[in-house]
Structure formats: C-alpha cells, structure tokens
Coordinates of C-alpha atoms and ligand atoms in Angstrom, one line a residue:
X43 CA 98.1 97.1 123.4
X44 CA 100.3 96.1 120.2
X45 CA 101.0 99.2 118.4
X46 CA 100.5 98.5 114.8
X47 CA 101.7 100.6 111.6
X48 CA 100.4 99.6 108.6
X49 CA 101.4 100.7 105.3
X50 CA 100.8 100.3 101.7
X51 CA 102.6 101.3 98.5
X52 CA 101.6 105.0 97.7
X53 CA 100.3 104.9 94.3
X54 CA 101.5 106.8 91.2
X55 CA 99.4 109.9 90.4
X56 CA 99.8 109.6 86.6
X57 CA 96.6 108.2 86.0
X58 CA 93.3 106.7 87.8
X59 CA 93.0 103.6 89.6
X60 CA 91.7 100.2 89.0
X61 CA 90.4 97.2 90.3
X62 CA 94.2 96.0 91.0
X63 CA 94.7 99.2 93.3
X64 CA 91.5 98.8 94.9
X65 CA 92.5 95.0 95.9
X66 CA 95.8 96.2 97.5
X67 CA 93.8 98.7 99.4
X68 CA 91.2 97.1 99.9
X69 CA 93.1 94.2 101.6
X70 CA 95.3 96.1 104.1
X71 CA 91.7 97.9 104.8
X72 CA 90.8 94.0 106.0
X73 CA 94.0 93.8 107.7
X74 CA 93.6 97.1 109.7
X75 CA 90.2 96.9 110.6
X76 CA 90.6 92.9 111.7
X77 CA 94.0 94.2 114.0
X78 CA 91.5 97.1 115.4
X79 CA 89.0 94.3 116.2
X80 CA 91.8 92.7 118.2
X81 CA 91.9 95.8 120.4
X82 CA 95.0 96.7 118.9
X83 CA 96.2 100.2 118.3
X84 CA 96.2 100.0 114.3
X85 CA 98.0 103.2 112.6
X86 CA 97.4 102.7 108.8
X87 CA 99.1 104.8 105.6
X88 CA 98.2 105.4 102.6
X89 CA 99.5 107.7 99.8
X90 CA 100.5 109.1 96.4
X91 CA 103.6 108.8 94.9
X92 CA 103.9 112.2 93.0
X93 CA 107.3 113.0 91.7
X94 CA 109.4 111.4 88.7
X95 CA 109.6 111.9 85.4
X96 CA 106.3 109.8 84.2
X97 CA 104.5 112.0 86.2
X98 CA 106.1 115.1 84.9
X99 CA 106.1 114.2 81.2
X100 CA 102.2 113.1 81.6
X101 CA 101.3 116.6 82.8
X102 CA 103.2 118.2 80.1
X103 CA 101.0 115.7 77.7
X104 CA 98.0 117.6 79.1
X105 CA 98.8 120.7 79.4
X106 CA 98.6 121.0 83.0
X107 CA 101.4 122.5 85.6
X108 CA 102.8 119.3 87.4
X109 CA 101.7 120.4 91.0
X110 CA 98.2 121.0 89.9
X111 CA 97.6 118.1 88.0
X112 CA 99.0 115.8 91.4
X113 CA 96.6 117.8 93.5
X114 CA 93.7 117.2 91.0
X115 CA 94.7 113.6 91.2
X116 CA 95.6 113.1 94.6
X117 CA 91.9 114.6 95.2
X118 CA 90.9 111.7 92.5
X119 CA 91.9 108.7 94.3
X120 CA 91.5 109.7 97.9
X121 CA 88.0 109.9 97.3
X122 CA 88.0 106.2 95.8
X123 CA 89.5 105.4 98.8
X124 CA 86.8 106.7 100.6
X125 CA 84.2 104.7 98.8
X126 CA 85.6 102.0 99.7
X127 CA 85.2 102.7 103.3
X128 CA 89.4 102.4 103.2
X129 CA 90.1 103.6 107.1
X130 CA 93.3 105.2 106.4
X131 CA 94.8 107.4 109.2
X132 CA 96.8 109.4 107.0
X133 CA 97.1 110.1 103.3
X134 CA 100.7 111.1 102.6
X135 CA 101.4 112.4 99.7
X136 CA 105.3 112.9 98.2
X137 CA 105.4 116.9 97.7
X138 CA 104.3 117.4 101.2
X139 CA 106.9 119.5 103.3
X140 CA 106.7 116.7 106.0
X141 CA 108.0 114.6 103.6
X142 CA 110.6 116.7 101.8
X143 CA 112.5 117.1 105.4
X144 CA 112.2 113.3 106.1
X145 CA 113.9 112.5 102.6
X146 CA 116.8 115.0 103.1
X147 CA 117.6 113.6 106.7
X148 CA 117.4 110.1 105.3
X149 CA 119.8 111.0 102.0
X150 CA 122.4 112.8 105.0
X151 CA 122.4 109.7 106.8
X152 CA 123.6 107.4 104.0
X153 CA 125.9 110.3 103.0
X154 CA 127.4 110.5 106.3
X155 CA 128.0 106.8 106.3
X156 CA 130.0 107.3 103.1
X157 CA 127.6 105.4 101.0
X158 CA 126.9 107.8 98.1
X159 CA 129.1 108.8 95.8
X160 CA 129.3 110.7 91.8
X161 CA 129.7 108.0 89.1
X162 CA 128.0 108.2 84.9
X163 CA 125.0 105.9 84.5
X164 CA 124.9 104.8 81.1
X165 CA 122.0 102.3 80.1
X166 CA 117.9 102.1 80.2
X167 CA 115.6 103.6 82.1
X168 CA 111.8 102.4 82.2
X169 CA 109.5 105.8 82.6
X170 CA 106.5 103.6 83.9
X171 CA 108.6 101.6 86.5
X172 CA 110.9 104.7 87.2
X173 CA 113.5 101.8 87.2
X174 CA 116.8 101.3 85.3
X175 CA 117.0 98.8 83.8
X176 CA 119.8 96.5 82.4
X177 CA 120.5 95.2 78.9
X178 CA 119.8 91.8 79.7
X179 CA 116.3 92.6 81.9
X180 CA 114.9 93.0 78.4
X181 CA 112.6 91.4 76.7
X182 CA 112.3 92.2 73.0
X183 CA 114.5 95.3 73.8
X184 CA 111.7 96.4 76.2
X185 CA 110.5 96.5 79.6
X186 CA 109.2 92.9 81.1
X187 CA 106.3 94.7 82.3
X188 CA 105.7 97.5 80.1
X189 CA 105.9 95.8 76.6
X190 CA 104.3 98.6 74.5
X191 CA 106.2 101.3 75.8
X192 CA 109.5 102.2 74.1
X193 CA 112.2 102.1 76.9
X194 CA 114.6 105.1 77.2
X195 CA 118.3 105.2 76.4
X196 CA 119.8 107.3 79.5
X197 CA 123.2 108.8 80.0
X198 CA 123.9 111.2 82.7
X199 CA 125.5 112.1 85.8
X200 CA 124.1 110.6 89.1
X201 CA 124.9 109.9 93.1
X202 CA 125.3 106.6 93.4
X203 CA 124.6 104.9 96.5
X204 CA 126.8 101.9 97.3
X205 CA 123.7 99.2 97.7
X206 CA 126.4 96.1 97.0
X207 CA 127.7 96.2 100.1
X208 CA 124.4 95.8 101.9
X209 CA 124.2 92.1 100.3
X210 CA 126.0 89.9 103.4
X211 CA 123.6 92.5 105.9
X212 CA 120.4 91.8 103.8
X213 CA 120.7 88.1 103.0
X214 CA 121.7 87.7 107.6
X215 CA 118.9 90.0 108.0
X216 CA 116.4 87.4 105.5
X217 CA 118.3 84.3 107.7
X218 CA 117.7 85.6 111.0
X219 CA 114.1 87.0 110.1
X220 CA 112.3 84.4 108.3
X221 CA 109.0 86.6 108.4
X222 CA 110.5 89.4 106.8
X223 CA 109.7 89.0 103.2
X224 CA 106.2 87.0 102.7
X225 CA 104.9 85.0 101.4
X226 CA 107.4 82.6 101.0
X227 CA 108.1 82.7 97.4
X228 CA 108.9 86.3 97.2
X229 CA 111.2 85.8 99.9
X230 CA 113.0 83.0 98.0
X231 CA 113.1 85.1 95.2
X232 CA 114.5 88.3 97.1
X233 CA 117.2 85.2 98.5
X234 CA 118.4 84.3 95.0
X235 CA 118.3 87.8 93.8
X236 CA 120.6 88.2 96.8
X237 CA 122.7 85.5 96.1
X238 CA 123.6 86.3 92.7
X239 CA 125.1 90.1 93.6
X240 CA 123.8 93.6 94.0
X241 CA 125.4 96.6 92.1
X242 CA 125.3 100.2 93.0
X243 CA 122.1 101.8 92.2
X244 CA 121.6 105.2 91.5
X245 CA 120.2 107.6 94.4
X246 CA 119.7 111.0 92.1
X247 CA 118.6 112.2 88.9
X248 CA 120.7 115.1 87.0
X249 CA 118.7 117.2 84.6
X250 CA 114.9 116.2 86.2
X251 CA 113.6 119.0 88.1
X252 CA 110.7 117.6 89.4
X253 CA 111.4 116.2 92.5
X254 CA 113.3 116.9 95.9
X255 CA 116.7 118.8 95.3
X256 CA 119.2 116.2 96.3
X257 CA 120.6 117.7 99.5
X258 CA 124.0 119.3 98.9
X259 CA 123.4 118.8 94.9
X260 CA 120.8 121.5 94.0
X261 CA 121.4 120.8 90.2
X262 CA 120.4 116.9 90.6
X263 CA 116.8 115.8 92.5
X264 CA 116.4 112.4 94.5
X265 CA 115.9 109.3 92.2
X266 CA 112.3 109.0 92.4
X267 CA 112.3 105.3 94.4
X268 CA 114.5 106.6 97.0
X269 CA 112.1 109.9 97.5
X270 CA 109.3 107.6 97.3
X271 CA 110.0 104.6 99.9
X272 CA 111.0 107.3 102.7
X273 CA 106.7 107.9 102.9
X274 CA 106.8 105.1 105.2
X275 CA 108.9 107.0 107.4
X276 CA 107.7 110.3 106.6
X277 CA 103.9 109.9 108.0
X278 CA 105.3 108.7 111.3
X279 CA 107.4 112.8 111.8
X280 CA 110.9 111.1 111.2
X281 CA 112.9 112.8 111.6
X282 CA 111.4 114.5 114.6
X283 CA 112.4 112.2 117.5
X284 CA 108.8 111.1 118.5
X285 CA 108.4 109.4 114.9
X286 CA 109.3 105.9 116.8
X287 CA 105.5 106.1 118.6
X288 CA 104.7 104.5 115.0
X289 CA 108.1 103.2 113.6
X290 CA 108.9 100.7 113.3
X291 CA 106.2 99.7 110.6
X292 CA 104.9 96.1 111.5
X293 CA 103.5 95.5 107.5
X294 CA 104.4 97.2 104.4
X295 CA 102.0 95.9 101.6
X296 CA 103.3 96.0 98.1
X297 CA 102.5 94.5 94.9
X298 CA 105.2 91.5 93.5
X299 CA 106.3 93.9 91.2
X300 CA 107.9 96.0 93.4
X301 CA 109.0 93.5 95.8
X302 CA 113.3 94.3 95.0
X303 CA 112.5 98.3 96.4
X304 CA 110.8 96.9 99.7
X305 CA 112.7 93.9 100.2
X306 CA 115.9 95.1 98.9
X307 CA 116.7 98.8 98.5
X308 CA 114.9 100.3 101.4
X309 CA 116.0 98.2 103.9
X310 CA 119.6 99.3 102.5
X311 CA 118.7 102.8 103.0
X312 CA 117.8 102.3 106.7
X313 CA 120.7 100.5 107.6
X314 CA 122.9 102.7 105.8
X315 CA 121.0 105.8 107.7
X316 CA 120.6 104.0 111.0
X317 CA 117.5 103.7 111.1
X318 CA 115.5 100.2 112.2
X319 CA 114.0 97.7 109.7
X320 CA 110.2 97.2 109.3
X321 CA 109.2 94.1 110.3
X322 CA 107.6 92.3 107.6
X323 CA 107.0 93.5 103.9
X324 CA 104.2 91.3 102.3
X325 CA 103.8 90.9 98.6
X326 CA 100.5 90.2 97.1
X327 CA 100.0 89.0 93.7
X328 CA 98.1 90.9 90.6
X329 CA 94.4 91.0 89.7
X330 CA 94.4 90.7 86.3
X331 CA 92.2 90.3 82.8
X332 CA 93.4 87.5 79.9
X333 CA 97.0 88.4 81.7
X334 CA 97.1 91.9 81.0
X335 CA 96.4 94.7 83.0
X336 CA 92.9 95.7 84.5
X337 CA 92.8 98.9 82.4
X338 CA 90.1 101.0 80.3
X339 CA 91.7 98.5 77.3
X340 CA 90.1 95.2 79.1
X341 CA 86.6 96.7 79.1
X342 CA 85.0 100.1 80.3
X343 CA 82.6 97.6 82.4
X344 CA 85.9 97.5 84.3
X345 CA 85.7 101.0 85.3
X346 CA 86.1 101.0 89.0
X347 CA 83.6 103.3 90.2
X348 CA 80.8 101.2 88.0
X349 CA 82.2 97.9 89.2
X350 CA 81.6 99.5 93.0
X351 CA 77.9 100.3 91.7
X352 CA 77.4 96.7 90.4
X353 CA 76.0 96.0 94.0
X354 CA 77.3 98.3 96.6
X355 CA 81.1 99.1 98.4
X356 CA 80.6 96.0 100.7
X357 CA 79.6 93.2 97.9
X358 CA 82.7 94.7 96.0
X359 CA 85.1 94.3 98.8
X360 CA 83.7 90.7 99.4
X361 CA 84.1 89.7 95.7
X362 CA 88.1 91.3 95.4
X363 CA 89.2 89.8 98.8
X364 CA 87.4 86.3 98.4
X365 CA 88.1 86.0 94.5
X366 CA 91.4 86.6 94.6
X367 CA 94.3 85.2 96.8
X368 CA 96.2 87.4 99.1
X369 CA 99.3 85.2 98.5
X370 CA 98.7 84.8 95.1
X371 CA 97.3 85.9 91.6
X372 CA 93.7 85.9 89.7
X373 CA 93.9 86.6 86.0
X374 CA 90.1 86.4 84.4
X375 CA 89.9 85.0 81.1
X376 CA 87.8 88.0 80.1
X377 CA 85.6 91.4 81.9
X378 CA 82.3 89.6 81.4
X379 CA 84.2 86.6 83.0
X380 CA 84.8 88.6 86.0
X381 CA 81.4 90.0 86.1
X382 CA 79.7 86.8 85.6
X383 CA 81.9 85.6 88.5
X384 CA 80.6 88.9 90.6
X385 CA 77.0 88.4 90.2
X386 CA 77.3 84.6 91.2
X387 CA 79.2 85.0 94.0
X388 CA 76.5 87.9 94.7
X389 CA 73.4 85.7 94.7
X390 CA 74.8 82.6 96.1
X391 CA 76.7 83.3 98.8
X392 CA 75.9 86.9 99.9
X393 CA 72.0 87.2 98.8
X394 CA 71.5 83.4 99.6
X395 CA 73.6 81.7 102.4
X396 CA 74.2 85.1 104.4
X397 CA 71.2 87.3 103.6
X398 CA 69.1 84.7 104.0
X399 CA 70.1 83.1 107.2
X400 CA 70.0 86.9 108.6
X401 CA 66.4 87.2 107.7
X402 CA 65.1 84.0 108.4
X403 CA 66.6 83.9 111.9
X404 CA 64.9 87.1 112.5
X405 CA 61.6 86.2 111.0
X406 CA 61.8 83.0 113.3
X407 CA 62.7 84.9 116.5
X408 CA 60.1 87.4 116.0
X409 CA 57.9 84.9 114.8
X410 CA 58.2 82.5 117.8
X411 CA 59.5 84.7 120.6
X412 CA 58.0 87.9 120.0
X413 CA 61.6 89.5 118.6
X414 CA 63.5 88.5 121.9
X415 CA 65.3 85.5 123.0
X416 CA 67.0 84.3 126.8
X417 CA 70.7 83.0 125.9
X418 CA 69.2 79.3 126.2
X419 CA 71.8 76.6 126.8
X420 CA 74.8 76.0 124.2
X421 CA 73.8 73.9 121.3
X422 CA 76.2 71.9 118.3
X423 CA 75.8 75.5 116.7
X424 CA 77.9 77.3 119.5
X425 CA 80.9 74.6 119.0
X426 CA 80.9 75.4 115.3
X427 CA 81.0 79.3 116.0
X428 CA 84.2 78.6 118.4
X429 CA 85.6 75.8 115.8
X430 CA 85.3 78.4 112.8
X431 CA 86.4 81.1 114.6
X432 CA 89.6 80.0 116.0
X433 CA 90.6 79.0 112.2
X434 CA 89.5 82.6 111.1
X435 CA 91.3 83.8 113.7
X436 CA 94.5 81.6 112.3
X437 CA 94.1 82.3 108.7
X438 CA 93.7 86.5 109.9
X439 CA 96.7 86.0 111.4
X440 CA 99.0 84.4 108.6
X441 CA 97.7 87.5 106.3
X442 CA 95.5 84.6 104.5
X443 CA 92.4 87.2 104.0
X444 CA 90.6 85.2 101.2
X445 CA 90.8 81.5 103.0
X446 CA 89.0 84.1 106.4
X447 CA 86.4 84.9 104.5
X448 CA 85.7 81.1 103.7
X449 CA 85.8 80.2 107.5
X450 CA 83.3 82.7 107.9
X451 CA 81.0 81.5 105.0
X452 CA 82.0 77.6 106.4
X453 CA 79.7 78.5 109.6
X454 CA 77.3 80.6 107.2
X455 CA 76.4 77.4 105.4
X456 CA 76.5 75.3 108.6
X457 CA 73.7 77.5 110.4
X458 CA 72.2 77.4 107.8
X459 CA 72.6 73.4 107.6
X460 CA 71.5 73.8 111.1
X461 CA 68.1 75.1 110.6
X462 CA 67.3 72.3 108.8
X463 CA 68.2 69.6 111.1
X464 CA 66.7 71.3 114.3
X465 CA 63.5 72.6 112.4
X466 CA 62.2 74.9 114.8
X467 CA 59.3 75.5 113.0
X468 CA 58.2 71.9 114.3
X469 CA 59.7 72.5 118.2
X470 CA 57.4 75.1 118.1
X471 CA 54.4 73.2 117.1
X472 CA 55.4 71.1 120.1
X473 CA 54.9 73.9 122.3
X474 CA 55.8 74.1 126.3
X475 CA 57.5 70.5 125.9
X476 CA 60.2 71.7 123.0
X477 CA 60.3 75.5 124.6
X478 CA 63.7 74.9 125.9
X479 CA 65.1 73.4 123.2
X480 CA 63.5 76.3 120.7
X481 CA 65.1 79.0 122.7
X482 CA 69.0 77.4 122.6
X483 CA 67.9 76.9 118.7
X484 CA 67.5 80.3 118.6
X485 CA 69.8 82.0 121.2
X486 CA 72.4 79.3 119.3
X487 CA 71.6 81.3 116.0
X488 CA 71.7 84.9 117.3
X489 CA 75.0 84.3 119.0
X490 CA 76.2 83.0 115.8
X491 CA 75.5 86.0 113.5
X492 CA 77.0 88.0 116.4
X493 CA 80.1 85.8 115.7
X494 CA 79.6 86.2 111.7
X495 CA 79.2 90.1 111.7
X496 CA 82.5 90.6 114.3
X497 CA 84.5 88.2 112.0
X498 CA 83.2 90.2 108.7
X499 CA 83.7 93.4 110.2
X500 CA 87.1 93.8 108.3
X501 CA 85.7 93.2 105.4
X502 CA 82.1 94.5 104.7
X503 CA 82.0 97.2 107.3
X504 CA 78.2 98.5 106.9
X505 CA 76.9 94.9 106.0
X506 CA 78.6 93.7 109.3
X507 CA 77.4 96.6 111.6
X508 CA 73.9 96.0 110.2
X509 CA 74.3 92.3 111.2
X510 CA 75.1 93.2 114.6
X511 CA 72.7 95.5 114.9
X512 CA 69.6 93.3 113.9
X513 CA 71.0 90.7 116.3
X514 CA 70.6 92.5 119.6
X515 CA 74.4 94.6 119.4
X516 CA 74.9 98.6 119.5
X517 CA 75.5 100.6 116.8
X518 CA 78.9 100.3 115.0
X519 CA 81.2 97.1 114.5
X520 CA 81.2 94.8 117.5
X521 CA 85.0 93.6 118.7
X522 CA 85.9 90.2 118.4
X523 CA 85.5 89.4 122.4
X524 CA 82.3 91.2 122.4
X525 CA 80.9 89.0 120.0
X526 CA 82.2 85.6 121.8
X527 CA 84.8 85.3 118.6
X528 CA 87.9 85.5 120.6
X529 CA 91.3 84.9 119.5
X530 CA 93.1 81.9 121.4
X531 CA 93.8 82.4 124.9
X532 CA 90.7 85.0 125.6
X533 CA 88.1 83.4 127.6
X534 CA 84.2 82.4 125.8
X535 CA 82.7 82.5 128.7
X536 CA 84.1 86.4 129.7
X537 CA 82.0 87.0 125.9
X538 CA 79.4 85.5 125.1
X539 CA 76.0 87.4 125.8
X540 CA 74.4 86.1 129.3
X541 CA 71.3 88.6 129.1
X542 CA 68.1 88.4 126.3
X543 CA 68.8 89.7 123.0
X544 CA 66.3 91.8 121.2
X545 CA 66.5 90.6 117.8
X546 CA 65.1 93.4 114.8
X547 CA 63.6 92.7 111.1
X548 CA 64.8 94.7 108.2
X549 CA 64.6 94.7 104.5
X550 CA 67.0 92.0 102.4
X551 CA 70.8 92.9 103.5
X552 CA 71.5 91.8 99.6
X553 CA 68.3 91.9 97.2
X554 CA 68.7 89.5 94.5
X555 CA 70.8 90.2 91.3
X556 CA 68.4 90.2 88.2
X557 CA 69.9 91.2 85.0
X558 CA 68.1 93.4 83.1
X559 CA 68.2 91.1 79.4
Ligands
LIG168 O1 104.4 100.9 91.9 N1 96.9 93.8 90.8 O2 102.8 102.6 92.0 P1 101.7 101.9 91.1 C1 97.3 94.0 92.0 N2 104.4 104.3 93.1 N3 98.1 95.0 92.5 C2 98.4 95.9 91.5 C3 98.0 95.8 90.2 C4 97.2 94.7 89.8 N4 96.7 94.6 88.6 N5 98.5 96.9 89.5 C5 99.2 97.6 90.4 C6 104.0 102.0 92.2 N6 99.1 97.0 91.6 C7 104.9 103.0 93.1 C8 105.0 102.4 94.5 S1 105.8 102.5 97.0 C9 107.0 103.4 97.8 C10 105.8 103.2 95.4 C11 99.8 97.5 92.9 O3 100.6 103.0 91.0 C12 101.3 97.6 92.7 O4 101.9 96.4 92.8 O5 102.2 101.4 89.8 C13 101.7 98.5 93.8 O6 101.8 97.8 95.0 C14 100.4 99.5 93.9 O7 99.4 98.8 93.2 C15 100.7 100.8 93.3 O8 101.2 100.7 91.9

C-alpha cells in the first residue's frame, strides 16, 4: 500500500471563502479520492491559518475577541467544506495546542543549528500577504497583489533566520528532484528566484501578541508564515516520534501566489531543523473574474453557497475541475459569463451526453432484457473503455485533473456514438438471430458506465455512486479494479464482471436547466 499525505494550504480565517478556495479544495478532494480508488492509503489535511496581524486587526474591526471570531470562522468554512463532500481526515487549525508544540520544536531546531539570530527589520510589510515586502516588489508603492490596500511602513526588532544560506541546498535539492516544484513553470520560476540570491527573512514578530510566543523570546511571537507552514507537520504529531507514519507529505497543494513559502522557505526550515523534505509541492493557478478576485465585488451571484445551489455539490465540482486548469489559470470576462458557462456545460455534457446515456441504457436493458444482462462477449465499446481509461489513468497521474475529466466524457460521447451505430433497438427486432449480439451491446454498455462511475468517483462522489449503483454495483464508490478501470500493470480480466448484472431505472441523474426568464 503507498502511504499518501496530502495537504493543502490552510486558509486565512479573516474572511469567508470563494469559488477560488473551493477549486483548491476541491481539486486535492479529486486527488485524494482518485489515490483512495487506487487502494492507496490517502491521509488528506486541511486547515485554517488563524494567527497574524490581519486576522487580529479584522476582529478588532468587529468587535469580536480574536479566539472567538477564529472559532466562529473556523466553524464557517469547515462546513463549506463539507458541502462539498471535501474528505478531509483532519482539519488543523493554527491555535490548536498540537500545533503550538510542533512550532516550538521546529523554531529549537533551526535555533540549535545556529540559524536565527536578533537583527532590526526596517521596510514594508503587506497585512493581507503577512509578507515583507521590499521597495522595489512595489507596484505603485503597493502590494503586487493587494493594489487597494495601503502597505505598512514597519520598523522593529525581529529573529532573523539565516534563509541565504539555504540557496546552494535548495537549488541541488530542485536539480536532483525535478518533481519537486510542479508544474514546470513554477519550478522555473522558484530556479531563477534561486539564482538571483536569497536574504535573511524574518522568523518573529516584536510587539504582535497574537500568535505563538517565540520560544525563548516571550516578548516577540513566531512570524506568522513560519507558524503557519509547520501545519503540515503538525497534523501528522511531529514532534512525537510516530509523526513519520504520515511524513513525509507526498503533495502540498498551494496557490501560485504562495509558491516562494512552499517552495522556498519551508523547505529551509526543515533542513535547518532536520527534518525531511516533502516530496512534491504543486502550484495551481487562480480562478478569477475580469482578472480580479472572485469576491462579493464581482457579483453576489458569485456567492459560493448559491453557486453550489445553481445545480447541486456534484455539478459544481464538475464545472470548477473541468473549467478550469489544474496547471493553469481561468479568468471569466464577467459573473454572468461564468454562469452562462455553468449552465451550458450543465445541459450538454452532464444532463445530455452522461444523464442521458445512463437512462437510456437502462431503459434499453430493462426494455429488452427484463433489467438484467449476461456479460456477453467483448465488443469495440470494451476497447474504448480500456483505451480511455489508461489515458485517465495517465493524466490522474501527472495531477492533470481537468484533461481526466475529458477522457472520461471522450468515452461518454463514444457510447453514446455507439448506440447509434449498433442500434439495438433494430437487433432486437431481429429477435433469436441478433440475441447474442444485443446482449454484448448491452453487457458492452453496462461495463462501460461501471468504468465511467469508478473514473468520476473523485470527482462527483454521489452522481458516481448512483451510476454504479443503477449499473448492477453495491452501494458506495466502486474501486478502479472493481470496475475493470485498472491502472497499467493490473490485469482486465482479474476485473471485469463475469456474472449477470442487474441493471435499475431511476429518475434523470441531472434534470434539465431551464431558466426561469
Ligand atoms: O495564502 N483561485 O491563505 P488564503 C485559486 N493562509 N486559488 C486561490 C484563489 C483564487 N482566486 N484565491 C486564493 C493563504 N486561492 C495562507 C496559506 S499555507 C501554510 C498558508 C488559494 O486564504 C491561495 O493560493 O489567502 C491559497 O493556496 C489558498 O487559496 C488559501 O489562500
């Protein structure tokens, strides 16, 4: 069994989450639930980032004591989360106790290799990013990615830690471990951020109370990105010694934004403490609306909880993870853009190509072979299923969620293309002499949305399970090998289905969209 620990960035509880969030979470929900179909043993991390000074000064703009207001917050998104069907394992959140220990014994171990030391920071500091920032970062005299926020002049004492000399062990560690930074453009931008020089960056923060007392410093607290990238080893009991059953992590997913802390800083910090490197740190692109932020200023329509309502948790998760590219960006000219784009997708490819072929190969088995048909011999279908599925299984595997989902749809349309050719409404007609060749139509199609609901288990989890159900499987999400999708080296004859498969009717898996005018 591959152990797998699977992580994403923990989110900042300063405010409520958005379409951009959900497609993060939403995508490492794919990833985790596709390794889990692989039989692997999937541990998968989620979390709130809940100290730093944003945090504390937005609180104090309400009127709310900082620990409540996280707690109300935390609350917030983690039931989000869970209408999304996100299958987290843990929720970590930053002022836990588990936490607090794992940040103190991480800040000991880069003081005990001599790498932090007292020095004056004198420059910017971005509240939003919780990120200094330098003169020449600028632009306008503000921050790159908060341009209507005012950026903070800051002078004050801090612990430095000496990140410059982790430059030569970072850029061996990027030569030697090509599949450490992904895609490949954020790794050849960590590679020339390495190449021009790192500076010293600080590790505390003197007059911010919120936050972790710095260990041996009560009067300064950890620097907020420090405190916040330990979660990843927090949530597996560092330091307790059992914390390597999960560490190292196989996949931290971030946003670009923040690719210089994962890429950069907190691989540092674990060299400097001693600790081993995750394996790979993937960096997805933004959702976004006429290039700006997916916020309540591009259109309350955007609100997440009424996008999920549009047409239901599964359609939603579809419509991020196929619109959108998992290596890449998506900015929408507009929020009726992005609807318009959400019902069309809806109609065509989920109420249409899949819904349909669901419902009329039930209709036809029921309607021909009184709802049950014998596995029948292979037919052109069954070579597709194996074709398509080996390329999903490919494109899974390279983290290429959105080009998955069009493998899956690619054999959609082609049993759908399928029907058409074989027309077993006419083999039927033909009776005893076409009887054969109407059950392998059949068994062909069966064992094909067995394939389809085992390959879109990751991404619409109810949708899928009802799939598999209708088509003669259990209850729950079928694994890949049990529906005769299996990865390379797994035999197709050890899965597919040798007995008869009951087949059941049911109402539209997608009713068609109608706006009301
Ligand atoms: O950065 N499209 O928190 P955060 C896609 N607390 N992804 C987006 C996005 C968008 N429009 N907007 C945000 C933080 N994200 C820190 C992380 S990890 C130790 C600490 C992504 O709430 C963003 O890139 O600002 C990040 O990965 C995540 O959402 C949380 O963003």
């Amino acid at each position: 069994m591959t152990r797998f620990y699977l992580t994403t960035a923990i989110d900042y509880a300063n405010g409520e989450p958005h379409a951009g969030h959900a497609f993060e979470k939403v995508g490492a929900d794919v990833i985790a639930r596709y390794r889990r179909a692989l039989g692997d043993d999937v541990h998968f991390v989620i979390g709130m980032d809940e100290h730093g000074q944003g945090i504390a000064e937005e609180a104090e703009r309400r009127e709310t004591e900082t620990q409540a207001f996280v707690d109300e917050l935390a609350e917030l998104w983690a039931g989000v989360w869970r209408r999304l069907e996100i299958s987290n394992d843990d929720f970590i959140r930053t002022t836990e106790k588990r936490h607090h220990r794992a940040v103190e014994a991480i800040v000991e171990g880069m003081k005990a290799s001599g790498d932090l030391y007292v020095d004056r920071y004198t420059g910017y500091y971005c509240v939003r990013c919780e990120r200094f920032r330098k003169e020449e970062e600028l632009v306008d005299g503000r921050c790159p990615y908060h341009p209507k926020r005012e950026i903070t002049w800051t002078e004050e004492e801090n612990w430095f830690f000496r990140l410059s000399r982790y430059r030569d062990p970072l850029l061996r560690h990027l030569e030697e471990h090509p599949e450490f930074v992904q895609p490949k453009s954020r790794r050849n931008e960590i590679l020339r951020l390495l190449e021009g020089g790192l500076d010293d960056i600080s590790a505390s923060r003197s007059r911010l109370p919120w936050g972790i007392p710095f260990p041996g410093a009560d009067d300064h607290t950890v620097y907020v990105w420090i405190d916040a990238l330990t979660n990843y080893l927090s949530a597996t009991g560092y330091p307790d010694e059992g914390y390597t059953r999960w560490w190292p992590a196989m996949l931290h997913i971030i946003g670009k934004d923040i690719t210089r802390f994962h890429c950069v800083i907190w691989p540092a910090m674990l060299m400097s403490a001693g600790v081993e490197l995750p394996r790979t740190v993937w960096a997805h692109g933004f959702v976004s609306v006429s290039g700006g932020k997916i916020s309540k200023d591009a259109g309350s329509e955007l609100d997440l909880d009424e996008l999920i309502d549009r047409h239901g948790t599964d359609a939603f998760r579809y419509f991020l993870v196929r619109e959108a590219p998992w290596d890449g960006d998506r900015d929408f000219a507009s929020a009726s853009e992005l609807l318009a784009r959400f019902d069309q997708r809806y109609n065509a490819e989920l109420a249409n190509d899949l819904g349909n072929l669901v419902s009329r190969t039930a209709a036809m088995v029921h309607k021909y072979r009184q709802g049950s048909v014998p596995p029948g011999a292979e037919t052109p279908l069954d070579e597709a299923r194996i074709s398509f599925a080996a390329s999903y299984h490919e494109r899974m595997q390279g983290h290429l969620l959105n080009e998955g989902l069009k493998e899956i749809f690619g054999l959609v349309r082609r049993a759908n293309v399928y029907i058409d050719e074989v027309q077993p409404w006419q083999l039927a007609k033909e009776g005893e002499a076409a009887a054969e060749r109407l059950d392998a139509a059949l068994g062909s199609l069966v064992r094909c949305l067995r394939g389809v609901a085992a390959m879109l288990g990751p991404f619409m989890p109810d949708k899928a399970a009802e799939i598999w159900l209708r088509m003669g499987g259990g209850e729950g999400l079928p694994s890949h090998a049990e529906a005769a999708v299996p990865p390379e080296g797994a035999s197709r004859e050890e899965a597919a289905p040798t007995t008869r498969l009951e087949v059941r009717k049911g109402p539209p898996l997608f009713p068609r969209y109608e706006p009301e005018e």
